[in-house]
Amino acid sequence: MKYEISVTKTACPKEKPADESKLGFGKVFTDHMFIMDYSTDKGWHDGRIVPFGPLSIHPASTVLHYGAEIFEGMKAYRRADGSIGLFRPMENVRRLNRSAERLCLPELDEEGCLDILNTLVELEKDWVPHSEGTSLYLRPYLFGNDPHLGVHAVKNATFVVICSPVGAYYAEGINPVKIAIESTDVRAVRGGTGYAKCGGNYAASLRAGQRAEEKGYTQVLWLDGVEQKYIEEVGAMNVMFKIAGKIVTPSLASGSILPGITRKSCLELLKDWGFEVEERKISVDELFAAAADGSLEEAWGTGTAAVVSPIGQLFYQGNSYTLCGGEIGPVAQKLYDQLTGIQWGKVEDKFGWTQFVCNG
Ligand code: PLP
Ligand code: COI
């Protein structure tokens, strides 16, 4: 089912960034955005593309008080044949609905949501940057918007999509990052919202991230919220290790880890390349035993924003371990090349992951 979408174009289009090498992440926004309202009486209604600008929100709005907010992150790519494509967009739409279910927010029709994303990307296609390593980041988000202070599942909500031309997420690009293992704060707990992409998870993660940065690390490695013993994620990315030739990654069974689309794609590629892949609990003790006996060969994070981010150094309780000689490991590099190759339409997409949006 498609939603009706009205389009009001901006009367004053902005200048596109002249130097794409300085884009960074999420600092520049395109000319238009999508907004749609929900109420229990009318369902989703009034879908509209309007000039990019501030939202007007009731001061008692649920999102401002109780954090009823979920979001997604995905990218549109300018491909080698000149067309514009999305990468596994239905995976993001489905995850958005799973997050909505967890936070008692209204779900979207899957095909309708995909149509909204395609329509907005097509309208903003000139904003998809051209340089290698760049893309148009899409940030769909959905929040509870009741104009009163009672604590309950909302009757009104708003869905918005904004777009931002981006380059590398980390200043390091694909160069290895320094990671501190966090043993005080936790990102998510069993029975909580870790598997949902909700704003509150990120708010809870900021203090540890800030402390790590102050000490010169790029991000933290999160441990589980029950025993603080098992590895969960790295910053806002999933994490994988190569230990004695096998790929090991934390299992999603705890419900406290976000099921990443890059994670899923990497695991599918790795299996296709013949690697043995284990999705299971990994304790920090096992990791350091592997680091000590030399069997920890590589570690990397996976996520839409940075794609693959190798871990060059790990710090824990006063000890520091250098991985892969501080260099990008061969598996992390191969995953990065293959995934970005598929996304930018430079290598064959044998899994059918990319979706044509329009000609560029
Ligand atoms: N984990 C967290 C907490 C994230 O925010 C993200 C990013 O979206 C990921 C993992 C990676 O997910 P994906 O590969 O779908 O971008
Ligand atoms: C990712 O795409 O990997 C992210 O974690 C996005 C982040 C900006 C929340």
Short mmCIF file of C-alpha atoms and ligand atoms in Angstrom, two decimals:
data_model
loop_
_atom_site.label_atom_id
_atom_site.label_comp_id
_atom_site.label_asym_id
_atom_site.label_seq_id
_atom_site.Cartn_x
_atom_site.Cartn_y
_atom_site.Cartn_z
CA MET A 1 0.00 0.00 0.00
CA LYS A 2 1.43 3.38 -1.00
CA TYR A 3 0.84 6.49 1.08
CA GLU A 4 -0.29 9.65 -0.68
CA ILE A 5 2.59 12.13 -0.83
CA SER A 6 2.18 15.81 -1.67
CA VAL A 7 5.28 17.69 -2.82
CA THR A 8 6.05 21.34 -2.09
CA LYS A 9 9.39 22.28 -3.61
CA THR A 10 11.69 24.83 -2.04
CA ALA A 11 11.76 28.29 -3.58
CA CYS A 12 15.44 28.71 -2.61
CA PRO A 13 17.57 25.61 -3.30
CA LYS A 14 20.83 25.56 -1.32
CA GLU A 15 24.34 25.44 -2.76
CA LYS A 16 25.64 21.87 -2.89
CA PRO A 17 28.94 21.32 -1.03
CA ALA A 18 31.76 22.26 -3.40
CA ASP A 19 34.42 20.12 -1.70
CA GLU A 20 33.06 16.62 -1.10
CA SER A 21 36.22 15.61 0.74
CA LYS A 22 35.10 17.85 3.64
CA LEU A 23 31.57 16.41 3.98
CA GLY A 24 32.16 14.45 7.21
CA PHE A 25 29.01 12.89 8.66
CA GLY A 26 25.55 14.41 9.08
CA LYS A 27 26.44 18.09 9.00
CA VAL A 28 24.90 19.14 5.67
CA PHE A 29 21.21 18.57 4.82
CA THR A 30 19.38 18.55 1.50
CA ASP A 31 16.63 20.90 0.30
CA HIS A 32 13.62 18.77 1.27
CA MET A 33 12.32 16.42 3.93
CA PHE A 34 9.38 14.07 4.30
CA ILE A 35 6.81 14.35 7.11
CA MET A 36 3.73 12.23 7.86
CA ASP A 37 1.38 12.32 10.85
CA TYR A 38 -0.36 9.52 12.69
CA SER A 39 -3.39 9.49 14.93
CA THR A 40 -5.36 6.53 16.22
CA ASP A 41 -8.50 7.86 14.45
CA LYS A 42 -6.98 8.60 11.05
CA GLY A 43 -3.96 6.23 10.91
CA TRP A 44 -1.00 7.54 8.92
CA HIS A 45 -2.06 10.62 6.95
CA ASP A 46 -0.90 13.84 5.33
CA GLY A 47 2.34 12.47 3.87
CA ARG A 48 4.23 15.44 2.48
CA ILE A 49 7.61 16.43 1.08
CA VAL A 50 8.33 19.99 2.16
CA PRO A 51 11.33 22.34 2.19
CA PHE A 52 13.89 21.28 4.85
CA GLY A 53 13.35 23.29 8.02
CA PRO A 54 12.50 23.25 11.74
CA LEU A 55 9.67 21.12 13.11
CA SER A 56 7.10 22.71 15.36
CA ILE A 57 6.44 20.55 18.43
CA HIS A 58 4.00 20.96 21.35
CA PRO A 59 6.05 21.61 24.53
CA ALA A 60 4.35 18.61 26.22
CA SER A 61 5.06 16.27 23.27
CA THR A 62 5.77 12.68 24.38
CA VAL A 63 9.14 12.54 22.65
CA LEU A 64 10.47 15.49 24.64
CA HIS A 65 9.58 13.94 28.02
CA TYR A 66 9.60 10.16 27.68
CA GLY A 67 11.96 9.61 24.75
CA ALA A 68 9.46 7.76 22.54
CA GLU A 69 11.65 7.87 19.45
CA ILE A 70 13.10 5.37 16.98
CA PHE A 71 15.21 5.90 13.89
CA GLU A 72 16.97 4.24 11.00
CA GLY A 73 20.18 4.88 9.09
CA MET A 74 20.68 3.91 5.46
CA LYS A 75 22.43 5.23 2.38
CA ALA A 76 21.70 6.04 -1.28
CA TYR A 77 24.71 5.54 -3.55
CA ARG A 78 25.69 6.97 -6.93
CA ARG A 79 26.67 3.85 -8.86
CA ALA A 80 29.23 3.20 -11.56
CA ASP A 81 26.51 3.09 -14.27
CA GLY A 82 25.27 6.55 -13.23
CA SER A 83 22.13 5.29 -11.47
CA ILE A 84 21.19 5.88 -7.83
CA GLY A 85 20.61 2.83 -5.62
CA LEU A 86 19.75 1.82 -2.05
CA PHE A 87 21.31 -1.11 -0.14
CA ARG A 88 18.86 -3.68 1.32
CA PRO A 89 16.35 -0.92 2.17
CA MET A 90 13.57 -3.35 3.14
CA GLU A 91 15.81 -4.57 5.99
CA ASN A 92 15.77 -1.04 7.42
CA VAL A 93 12.01 -0.73 6.97
CA ARG A 94 11.45 -4.01 8.81
CA ARG A 95 13.83 -3.04 11.62
CA LEU A 96 12.03 0.30 11.96
CA ASN A 97 8.78 -1.61 12.49
CA ARG A 98 10.40 -3.95 15.04
CA SER A 99 11.68 -0.90 16.92
CA ALA A 100 8.20 0.67 16.70
CA GLU A 101 6.65 -2.45 18.20
CA ARG A 102 9.09 -2.35 21.16
CA LEU A 103 8.34 1.30 21.91
CA CYS A 104 4.56 1.09 21.33
CA LEU A 105 4.81 3.43 18.36
CA PRO A 106 2.67 2.92 15.24
CA GLU A 107 4.19 0.75 12.50
CA LEU A 108 4.36 1.71 8.82
CA ASP A 109 3.22 -0.24 5.80
CA GLU A 110 6.46 -1.79 4.46
CA GLU A 111 5.87 -1.08 0.76
CA GLY A 112 4.51 2.36 1.60
CA CYS A 113 7.61 3.21 3.63
CA LEU A 114 9.92 2.02 0.84
CA ASP A 115 7.96 4.16 -1.63
CA ILE A 116 8.45 7.22 0.63
CA LEU A 117 12.23 6.62 0.71
CA ASN A 118 12.42 6.12 -3.07
CA THR A 119 10.32 9.23 -3.77
CA LEU A 120 12.46 11.43 -1.52
CA VAL A 121 15.77 10.08 -2.88
CA GLU A 122 14.60 10.61 -6.47
CA LEU A 123 13.64 14.21 -5.68
CA GLU A 124 17.02 14.80 -3.97
CA LYS A 125 19.10 12.81 -6.48
CA ASP A 126 21.36 15.76 -7.32
CA TRP A 127 22.42 15.74 -3.65
CA VAL A 128 23.89 12.24 -3.88
CA PRO A 129 27.61 13.06 -3.88
CA HIS A 130 29.92 11.87 -6.66
CA SER A 131 33.29 11.28 -4.97
CA GLU A 132 34.57 7.88 -3.96
CA GLY A 133 33.54 6.94 -0.41
CA THR A 134 30.58 9.34 -0.30
CA SER A 135 26.82 8.73 -0.26
CA LEU A 136 23.50 10.28 0.71
CA TYR A 137 22.68 9.19 4.29
CA LEU A 138 18.95 8.84 4.97
CA ARG A 139 17.71 9.31 8.50
CA PRO A 140 14.09 8.16 8.88
CA TYR A 141 12.75 8.75 12.42
CA LEU A 142 9.44 8.29 14.15
CA PHE A 143 8.33 9.76 17.46
CA GLY A 144 5.42 9.85 19.85
CA ASN A 145 3.74 13.23 19.69
CA ASP A 146 0.82 13.41 22.14
CA PRO A 147 0.30 16.93 23.49
CA HIS A 148 -0.02 15.90 27.15
CA LEU A 149 2.05 14.42 29.97
CA GLY A 150 0.39 11.10 30.86
CA VAL A 151 2.77 8.12 30.57
CA HIS A 152 1.18 5.65 28.15
CA ALA A 153 1.40 4.33 24.58
CA VAL A 154 0.84 7.27 22.24
CA LYS A 155 -2.22 8.14 20.16
CA ASN A 156 -0.33 10.56 17.91
CA ALA A 157 3.01 10.17 16.18
CA THR A 158 5.12 11.76 13.45
CA PHE A 159 7.37 10.13 10.86
CA VAL A 160 10.13 12.23 9.28
CA VAL A 161 12.90 11.49 6.78
CA ILE A 162 15.86 13.82 6.35
CA CYS A 163 18.85 13.34 4.01
CA SER A 164 22.50 14.27 4.43
CA PRO A 165 25.34 13.93 1.91
CA VAL A 166 28.16 12.21 3.83
CA GLY A 167 31.77 11.08 3.63
CA ALA A 168 33.60 9.04 6.29
CA TYR A 169 31.96 8.60 9.71
CA TYR A 170 35.18 8.36 11.71
CA ALA A 171 37.97 10.84 11.06
CA GLU A 172 40.18 7.72 10.78
CA GLY A 173 38.14 6.51 7.73
CA ILE A 174 38.98 2.83 7.28
CA ASN A 175 42.16 3.20 9.36
CA PRO A 176 42.20 1.18 12.59
CA VAL A 177 40.67 2.80 15.67
CA LYS A 178 41.63 2.64 19.36
CA ILE A 179 38.91 1.12 21.51
CA ALA A 180 38.52 1.05 25.30
CA ILE A 181 36.54 -1.78 26.90
CA GLU A 182 33.85 -0.17 29.07
CA SER A 183 33.47 -1.72 32.48
CA THR A 184 31.21 0.84 34.22
CA ASP A 185 28.32 1.93 31.99
CA VAL A 186 26.23 -0.48 29.93
CA ARG A 187 24.42 0.31 26.68
CA ALA A 188 21.51 -2.08 27.00
CA VAL A 189 20.08 -4.69 29.33
CA ARG A 190 18.26 -8.00 29.00
CA GLY A 191 14.57 -7.28 28.39
CA GLY A 192 15.38 -3.67 27.50
CA THR A 193 15.56 -1.89 24.16
CA GLY A 194 19.03 -2.91 22.88
CA TYR A 195 17.65 -4.62 19.76
CA ALA A 196 15.58 -1.55 18.88
CA LYS A 197 17.10 1.50 17.24
CA CYS A 198 15.72 4.00 19.73
CA GLY A 199 17.20 7.33 20.71
CA GLY A 200 17.36 6.40 24.41
CA ASN A 201 19.99 3.72 23.76
CA TYR A 202 22.27 6.35 22.28
CA ALA A 203 21.61 8.85 25.08
CA ALA A 204 22.66 6.15 27.59
CA SER A 205 25.86 5.51 25.63
CA LEU A 206 27.13 9.08 25.46
CA ARG A 207 28.87 9.28 28.84
CA ALA A 208 31.10 6.27 28.21
CA GLY A 209 31.84 7.49 24.67
CA GLN A 210 32.79 10.92 25.96
CA ARG A 211 35.08 9.53 28.69
CA ALA A 212 36.77 7.27 26.15
CA GLU A 213 37.35 10.19 23.79
CA GLU A 214 38.84 12.27 26.59
CA LYS A 215 41.39 9.49 27.13
CA GLY A 216 42.27 9.37 23.43
CA TYR A 217 40.17 6.39 22.34
CA THR A 218 37.75 6.54 19.43
CA GLN A 219 34.96 4.52 21.03
CA VAL A 220 34.12 1.88 23.64
CA LEU A 221 33.55 -1.85 23.43
CA TRP A 222 30.33 -2.60 25.30
CA LEU A 223 29.94 -5.53 27.65
CA ASP A 224 26.63 -7.19 28.51
CA GLY A 225 24.38 -5.44 31.03
CA VAL A 226 23.95 -8.45 33.34
CA GLU A 227 27.43 -9.80 34.17
CA GLN A 228 29.59 -7.23 32.33
CA LYS A 229 31.52 -10.19 31.04
CA TYR A 230 30.39 -10.80 27.46
CA ILE A 231 31.15 -8.59 24.48
CA GLU A 232 28.16 -6.93 22.80
CA GLU A 233 28.96 -4.07 20.40
CA VAL A 234 31.63 -1.50 19.59
CA GLY A 235 30.39 2.11 19.80
CA ALA A 236 27.32 2.19 17.56
CA MET A 237 28.50 -0.78 15.49
CA ASN A 238 28.36 -4.55 15.68
CA VAL A 239 31.65 -6.30 16.32
CA MET A 240 33.43 -9.30 14.78
CA PHE A 241 36.66 -11.12 15.59
CA LYS A 242 38.86 -13.51 13.68
CA ILE A 243 40.14 -16.03 16.21
CA ALA A 244 42.28 -18.98 15.05
CA GLY A 245 40.92 -18.66 11.51
CA LYS A 246 37.23 -18.58 12.52
CA ILE A 247 34.94 -15.58 12.52
CA VAL A 248 33.29 -15.06 15.90
CA THR A 249 30.58 -12.47 16.59
CA PRO A 250 28.22 -11.97 19.55
CA SER A 251 24.92 -13.77 19.12
CA LEU A 252 21.76 -11.65 18.88
CA ALA A 253 19.90 -13.97 21.26
CA SER A 254 20.35 -11.70 24.31
CA GLY A 255 18.10 -9.07 22.70
CA SER A 256 20.51 -6.34 23.81
CA ILE A 257 22.39 -6.07 20.52
CA LEU A 258 21.14 -4.18 17.45
CA PRO A 259 20.73 -6.62 14.52
CA GLY A 260 22.87 -4.72 12.02
CA ILE A 261 22.25 -4.96 8.31
CA THR A 262 25.98 -4.61 7.66
CA ARG A 263 26.56 -7.40 10.22
CA LYS A 264 24.08 -9.65 8.41
CA SER A 265 25.67 -8.82 5.02
CA CYS A 266 29.22 -9.43 6.30
CA LEU A 267 28.25 -12.81 7.76
CA GLU A 268 26.61 -13.81 4.46
CA LEU A 269 29.74 -12.77 2.53
CA LEU A 270 32.09 -14.52 4.97
CA LYS A 271 30.12 -17.78 4.75
CA ASP A 272 30.10 -17.45 0.96
CA TRP A 273 33.91 -17.12 1.05
CA GLY A 274 34.15 -20.35 3.02
CA PHE A 275 34.84 -18.97 6.51
CA GLU A 276 33.52 -20.81 9.51
CA VAL A 277 31.26 -18.31 11.33
CA GLU A 278 30.18 -18.59 14.96
CA GLU A 279 27.43 -16.42 16.45
CA ARG A 280 27.80 -16.97 20.18
CA LYS A 281 28.72 -15.42 23.51
CA ILE A 282 32.34 -14.22 23.67
CA SER A 283 33.70 -13.29 27.07
CA VAL A 284 36.28 -10.59 27.49
CA ASP A 285 38.50 -13.23 29.18
CA GLU A 286 38.34 -15.42 26.07
CA LEU A 287 39.23 -12.42 23.94
CA PHE A 288 42.30 -11.55 26.00
CA ALA A 289 43.39 -15.18 26.23
CA ALA A 290 43.24 -15.20 22.40
CA ALA A 291 45.13 -11.90 22.27
CA ALA A 292 47.81 -13.31 24.62
CA ASP A 293 48.35 -16.58 22.74
CA GLY A 294 48.35 -14.83 19.34
CA SER A 295 45.16 -16.47 18.02
CA LEU A 296 43.21 -13.16 17.93
CA GLU A 297 44.05 -12.24 14.36
CA GLU A 298 41.66 -9.38 13.60
CA ALA A 299 38.75 -7.38 15.05
CA TRP A 300 36.45 -4.91 13.35
CA GLY A 301 33.15 -3.06 13.74
CA THR A 302 30.38 -3.11 11.14
CA GLY A 303 27.70 -0.49 10.47
CA THR A 304 26.09 1.55 7.73
CA ALA A 305 27.90 4.78 8.56
CA ALA A 306 31.51 3.50 8.59
CA VAL A 307 30.84 0.16 6.77
CA VAL A 308 33.82 -1.71 8.31
CA SER A 309 36.05 -0.16 10.96
CA PRO A 310 39.12 -2.19 11.98
CA ILE A 311 40.15 -2.18 15.63
CA GLY A 312 43.87 -1.48 15.92
CA GLN A 313 44.20 -1.35 19.70
CA LEU A 314 42.12 -2.55 22.65
CA PHE A 315 42.46 -1.19 26.19
CA TYR A 316 41.14 -2.94 29.29
CA GLN A 317 41.88 -2.42 32.97
CA GLY A 318 45.23 -0.79 32.37
CA ASN A 319 46.40 -3.20 29.67
CA SER A 320 46.71 -2.44 25.98
CA TYR A 321 46.70 -4.95 23.13
CA THR A 322 47.68 -4.13 19.58
CA LEU A 323 45.80 -6.09 16.95
CA CYS A 324 47.09 -7.01 13.53
CA GLY A 325 50.17 -4.82 14.14
CA GLY A 326 47.81 -1.80 14.26
CA GLU A 327 47.18 -2.28 10.53
CA ILE A 328 43.97 -3.01 8.59
CA GLY A 329 43.60 -6.79 8.57
CA PRO A 330 43.04 -8.68 5.30
CA VAL A 331 39.50 -9.86 6.17
CA ALA A 332 38.33 -6.40 7.29
CA GLN A 333 39.79 -4.91 4.10
CA LYS A 334 38.18 -7.55 1.88
CA LEU A 335 34.78 -7.03 3.53
CA TYR A 336 35.06 -3.27 3.12
CA ASP A 337 36.06 -3.58 -0.55
CA GLN A 338 33.35 -6.10 -1.36
CA LEU A 339 30.52 -4.29 0.43
CA THR A 340 31.38 -0.85 -0.88
CA GLY A 341 32.01 -2.40 -4.32
CA ILE A 342 28.45 -3.78 -4.32
CA GLN A 343 27.00 -0.54 -2.93
CA TRP A 344 28.72 1.65 -5.51
CA GLY A 345 27.86 -0.80 -8.32
CA LYS A 346 31.50 -1.66 -9.06
CA VAL A 347 31.33 -5.37 -8.33
CA GLU A 348 28.67 -7.94 -9.14
CA ASP A 349 25.74 -7.94 -6.70
CA LYS A 350 25.13 -11.68 -6.77
CA PHE A 351 22.90 -11.57 -3.67
CA GLY A 352 20.56 -8.95 -5.20
CA TRP A 353 21.13 -6.55 -2.29
CA THR A 354 21.02 -3.26 -4.17
CA GLN A 355 17.83 -1.63 -5.29
CA PHE A 356 17.56 0.75 -8.26
CA VAL A 357 15.92 4.08 -7.35
CA CYS A 358 16.36 6.26 -10.45
CA ASN A 359 18.83 7.35 -13.06
CA GLY A 360 21.28 9.93 -11.77
N1 PLP B 1 24.73 -1.25 16.49
C1 PLP B 1 24.25 -0.03 16.77
C2 PLP B 1 24.03 0.33 18.19
C3 PLP B 1 23.97 0.88 15.72
O1 PLP B 1 23.51 2.10 15.97
C4 PLP B 1 24.21 0.47 14.39
C5 PLP B 1 23.95 1.39 13.30
O2 PLP B 1 22.95 1.51 12.77
C6 PLP B 1 24.70 -0.81 14.15
C7 PLP B 1 24.95 -1.65 15.22
C8 PLP B 1 24.95 -1.29 12.77
O3 PLP B 1 23.73 -1.49 12.09
P1 PLP B 1 23.65 -1.38 10.52
O4 PLP B 1 24.69 -2.29 9.99
O5 PLP B 1 22.28 -1.80 10.18
O6 PLP B 1 23.91 0.04 10.19
C1 COI B 2 25.83 3.24 11.77
O1 COI B 2 25.26 3.48 10.72
O2 COI B 2 26.73 2.40 11.86
C2 COI B 2 25.47 4.00 12.96
O3 COI B 2 25.73 3.55 14.03
C3 COI B 2 24.84 5.27 12.80
C4 COI B 2 25.05 6.17 13.95
C5 COI B 2 25.23 7.59 13.45
C6 COI B 2 23.92 6.05 14.92
#
